[in-house]
Amino acid sequence: QVQLVESGGGLVQAGGSLSLSCAASGDIASISLSGWYRQAPGKQRELVATVDTNGIKRYQDSVKGRFTVSRDNAQNTVYLQMNSLKPEDTAVYFCIAIRFGADYWGKGTLVTVSS
């Protein structure tokens, strides 16, 4: 089992920045992919950004150039730096880790961007 705990959400004005962190614990060896999804009210959960063990990063088109995902293996933590935030970025952000084909999720952290 992998446990994931997100932190760093909050309220920010449009154009501002927030940084999210996700600390992993438990059976963290061989996590092949880490990253972030989000779910806005009334919408489906969607991919935001992921990074694999080779350092290859993938972003949703709407966040490219504004968000940066990174992974610190020594700290077992994945980060999401969010700049130039927009009201449409408002959502609950979930951390994900994939290990041997199984996906693990954090409980989420709320990001609210006011206009």
PDB file of C-alpha atoms in Angstrom:
ATOM      1  CA  GLN A   1       0.000   0.000   0.000  1.00  0.00           C
ATOM      2  CA  VAL A   2       0.997   3.559  -0.700  1.00  0.00           C
ATOM      3  CA  GLN A   3      -0.248   6.452   1.353  1.00  0.00           C
ATOM      4  CA  LEU A   4      -0.340   9.926  -0.146  1.00  0.00           C
ATOM      5  CA  VAL A   5      -0.904  13.176   1.708  1.00  0.00           C
ATOM      6  CA  GLU A   6      -1.354  16.446  -0.129  1.00  0.00           C
ATOM      7  CA  SER A   7      -0.732  19.901   1.255  1.00  0.00           C
ATOM      8  CA  GLY A   8      -0.516  23.462   0.040  1.00  0.00           C
ATOM      9  CA  GLY A   9      -3.995  24.230  -1.213  1.00  0.00           C
ATOM     10  CA  GLY A  10      -5.813  27.422  -0.398  1.00  0.00           C
ATOM     11  CA  LEU A  11      -7.358  30.607  -1.709  1.00  0.00           C
ATOM     12  CA  VAL A  12      -5.489  32.805  -4.154  1.00  0.00           C
ATOM     13  CA  GLN A  13      -6.389  35.656  -6.463  1.00  0.00           C
ATOM     14  CA  ALA A  14      -6.268  35.227 -10.204  1.00  0.00           C
ATOM     15  CA  GLY A  15      -2.736  35.659 -11.462  1.00  0.00           C
ATOM     16  CA  GLY A  16      -1.258  34.376  -8.228  1.00  0.00           C
ATOM     17  CA  SER A  17       0.733  31.276  -7.433  1.00  0.00           C
ATOM     18  CA  LEU A  18       0.423  28.221  -5.212  1.00  0.00           C
ATOM     19  CA  SER A  19       2.636  25.245  -4.627  1.00  0.00           C
ATOM     20  CA  LEU A  20       1.227  21.823  -3.802  1.00  0.00           C
ATOM     21  CA  SER A  21       3.137  18.974  -2.207  1.00  0.00           C
ATOM     22  CA  CYS A  22       2.352  15.281  -1.987  1.00  0.00           C
ATOM     23  CA  ALA A  23       4.264  13.135   0.475  1.00  0.00           C
ATOM     24  CA  ALA A  24       4.308   9.389  -0.147  1.00  0.00           C
ATOM     25  CA  SER A  25       4.802   6.703   2.458  1.00  0.00           C
ATOM     26  CA  GLY A  26       4.380   2.952   2.743  1.00  0.00           C
ATOM     27  CA  ASP A  27       5.430   0.702  -0.152  1.00  0.00           C
ATOM     28  CA  ILE A  28       6.963   3.520  -2.155  1.00  0.00           C
ATOM     29  CA  ALA A  29       9.613   1.491  -3.923  1.00  0.00           C
ATOM     30  CA  SER A  30       8.907   1.020  -7.612  1.00  0.00           C
ATOM     31  CA  ILE A  31       6.407   3.857  -7.954  1.00  0.00           C
ATOM     32  CA  SER A  32       6.508   4.320 -11.708  1.00  0.00           C
ATOM     33  CA  LEU A  33       4.394   7.424 -12.085  1.00  0.00           C
ATOM     34  CA  SER A  34       3.449  10.299  -9.813  1.00  0.00           C
ATOM     35  CA  GLY A  35       1.416  13.374 -10.413  1.00  0.00           C
ATOM     36  CA  TRP A  36      -1.727  15.366 -10.054  1.00  0.00           C
ATOM     37  CA  TYR A  37      -5.334  15.245 -11.130  1.00  0.00           C
ATOM     38  CA  ARG A  38      -8.081  17.706 -10.315  1.00  0.00           C
ATOM     39  CA  GLN A  39     -11.837  17.728 -10.069  1.00  0.00           C
ATOM     40  CA  ALA A  40     -13.912  20.874 -10.327  1.00  0.00           C
ATOM     41  CA  PRO A  41     -17.479  21.001  -9.003  1.00  0.00           C
ATOM     42  CA  GLY A  42     -19.815  19.138 -11.323  1.00  0.00           C
ATOM     43  CA  LYS A  43     -16.997  17.934 -13.551  1.00  0.00           C
ATOM     44  CA  GLN A  44     -15.044  14.736 -14.021  1.00  0.00           C
ATOM     45  CA  ARG A  45     -11.627  14.241 -12.567  1.00  0.00           C
ATOM     46  CA  GLU A  46      -8.961  15.218 -15.094  1.00  0.00           C
ATOM     47  CA  LEU A  47      -5.222  14.867 -15.469  1.00  0.00           C
ATOM     48  CA  VAL A  48      -3.186  17.953 -14.608  1.00  0.00           C
ATOM     49  CA  ALA A  49       0.426  16.794 -14.732  1.00  0.00           C
ATOM     50  CA  THR A  50       2.455  13.640 -14.231  1.00  0.00           C
ATOM     51  CA  VAL A  51       6.114  12.664 -14.074  1.00  0.00           C
ATOM     52  CA  ASP A  52       7.561   9.194 -14.473  1.00  0.00           C
ATOM     53  CA  THR A  53      10.738   7.591 -13.187  1.00  0.00           C
ATOM     54  CA  ASN A  54      12.618   8.722 -16.290  1.00  0.00           C
ATOM     55  CA  GLY A  55      11.684  12.302 -15.570  1.00  0.00           C
ATOM     56  CA  ILE A  56       9.293  12.502 -18.501  1.00  0.00           C
ATOM     57  CA  LYS A  57       6.544  14.990 -17.761  1.00  0.00           C
ATOM     58  CA  ARG A  58       3.061  15.230 -19.172  1.00  0.00           C
ATOM     59  CA  TYR A  59       0.707  18.190 -18.834  1.00  0.00           C
ATOM     60  CA  GLN A  60      -2.877  18.998 -19.650  1.00  0.00           C
ATOM     61  CA  ASP A  61      -2.868  21.568 -22.445  1.00  0.00           C
ATOM     62  CA  SER A  62      -4.608  24.211 -20.352  1.00  0.00           C
ATOM     63  CA  VAL A  63      -1.810  24.293 -17.766  1.00  0.00           C
ATOM     64  CA  LYS A  64       1.226  24.091 -20.038  1.00  0.00           C
ATOM     65  CA  GLY A  65       3.560  26.992 -19.420  1.00  0.00           C
ATOM     66  CA  ARG A  66       1.883  27.806 -16.103  1.00  0.00           C
ATOM     67  CA  PHE A  67       2.254  24.643 -13.991  1.00  0.00           C
ATOM     68  CA  THR A  68       5.385  22.641 -13.274  1.00  0.00           C
ATOM     69  CA  VAL A  69       5.433  19.140 -11.831  1.00  0.00           C
ATOM     70  CA  SER A  70       8.532  17.811 -10.120  1.00  0.00           C
ATOM     71  CA  ARG A  71       9.531  14.797  -8.097  1.00  0.00           C
ATOM     72  CA  ASP A  72      12.045  14.513  -5.269  1.00  0.00           C
ATOM     73  CA  ASN A  73      12.814  10.837  -4.874  1.00  0.00           C
ATOM     74  CA  ALA A  74      14.966  11.389  -1.794  1.00  0.00           C
ATOM     75  CA  GLN A  75      12.045  13.072  -0.039  1.00  0.00           C
ATOM     76  CA  ASN A  76       9.417  10.785  -1.577  1.00  0.00           C
ATOM     77  CA  THR A  77       7.517  13.892  -2.547  1.00  0.00           C
ATOM     78  CA  VAL A  78       5.972  15.199  -5.731  1.00  0.00           C
ATOM     79  CA  TYR A  79       5.288  18.879  -6.214  1.00  0.00           C
ATOM     80  CA  LEU A  80       3.072  21.028  -8.379  1.00  0.00           C
ATOM     81  CA  GLN A  81       4.076  24.652  -8.823  1.00  0.00           C
ATOM     82  CA  MET A  82       1.119  26.615 -10.154  1.00  0.00           C
ATOM     83  CA  ASN A  83       1.647  30.102 -11.556  1.00  0.00           C
ATOM     84  CA  SER A  84      -0.649  32.550 -13.324  1.00  0.00           C
ATOM     85  CA  LEU A  85      -3.641  30.866 -11.762  1.00  0.00           C
ATOM     86  CA  LYS A  86      -7.059  31.363 -13.310  1.00  0.00           C
ATOM     87  CA  PRO A  87     -10.541  30.990 -11.802  1.00  0.00           C
ATOM     88  CA  GLU A  88     -11.035  27.907 -13.978  1.00  0.00           C
ATOM     89  CA  ASP A  89      -8.175  26.240 -12.097  1.00  0.00           C
ATOM     90  CA  THR A  90     -10.437  26.078  -9.040  1.00  0.00           C
ATOM     91  CA  ALA A  91     -10.778  22.426  -8.071  1.00  0.00           C
ATOM     92  CA  VAL A  92      -9.820  19.758  -5.598  1.00  0.00           C
ATOM     93  CA  TYR A  93      -6.349  18.592  -6.542  1.00  0.00           C
ATOM     94  CA  PHE A  94      -5.505  14.935  -6.006  1.00  0.00           C
ATOM     95  CA  CYS A  95      -2.111  13.327  -5.899  1.00  0.00           C
ATOM     96  CA  ILE A  96      -1.701  10.006  -7.709  1.00  0.00           C
ATOM     97  CA  ALA A  97       0.975   7.336  -7.617  1.00  0.00           C
ATOM     98  CA  ILE A  98       1.075   4.235  -9.785  1.00  0.00           C
ATOM     99  CA  ARG A  99       2.949   1.161  -8.625  1.00  0.00           C
ATOM    100  CA  PHE A 100       2.887  -2.183 -10.415  1.00  0.00           C
ATOM    101  CA  GLY A 101      -0.239  -1.169 -12.283  1.00  0.00           C
ATOM    102  CA  ALA A 102      -2.191  -0.138  -9.212  1.00  0.00           C
ATOM    103  CA  ASP A 103      -3.084   3.483  -8.652  1.00  0.00           C
ATOM    104  CA  TYR A 104      -3.138   5.182  -5.281  1.00  0.00           C
ATOM    105  CA  TRP A 105      -4.801   8.480  -4.495  1.00  0.00           C
ATOM    106  CA  GLY A 106      -4.534  11.129  -1.840  1.00  0.00           C
ATOM    107  CA  LYS A 107      -7.629  12.658  -0.275  1.00  0.00           C
ATOM    108  CA  GLY A 108      -7.183  15.906  -2.152  1.00  0.00           C
ATOM    109  CA  THR A 109      -6.526  19.541  -1.377  1.00  0.00           C
ATOM    110  CA  LEU A 110      -8.784  22.408  -2.402  1.00  0.00           C
ATOM    111  CA  VAL A 111      -7.474  25.191  -4.596  1.00  0.00           C
ATOM    112  CA  THR A 112      -9.746  28.201  -5.024  1.00  0.00           C
ATOM    113  CA  VAL A 113      -8.846  30.984  -7.428  1.00  0.00           C
ATOM    114  CA  SER A 114     -10.875  34.166  -7.072  1.00  0.00           C
ATOM    115  CA  SER A 115     -11.434  36.553  -9.932  1.00  0.00           C
TER     116      SER A 115
END
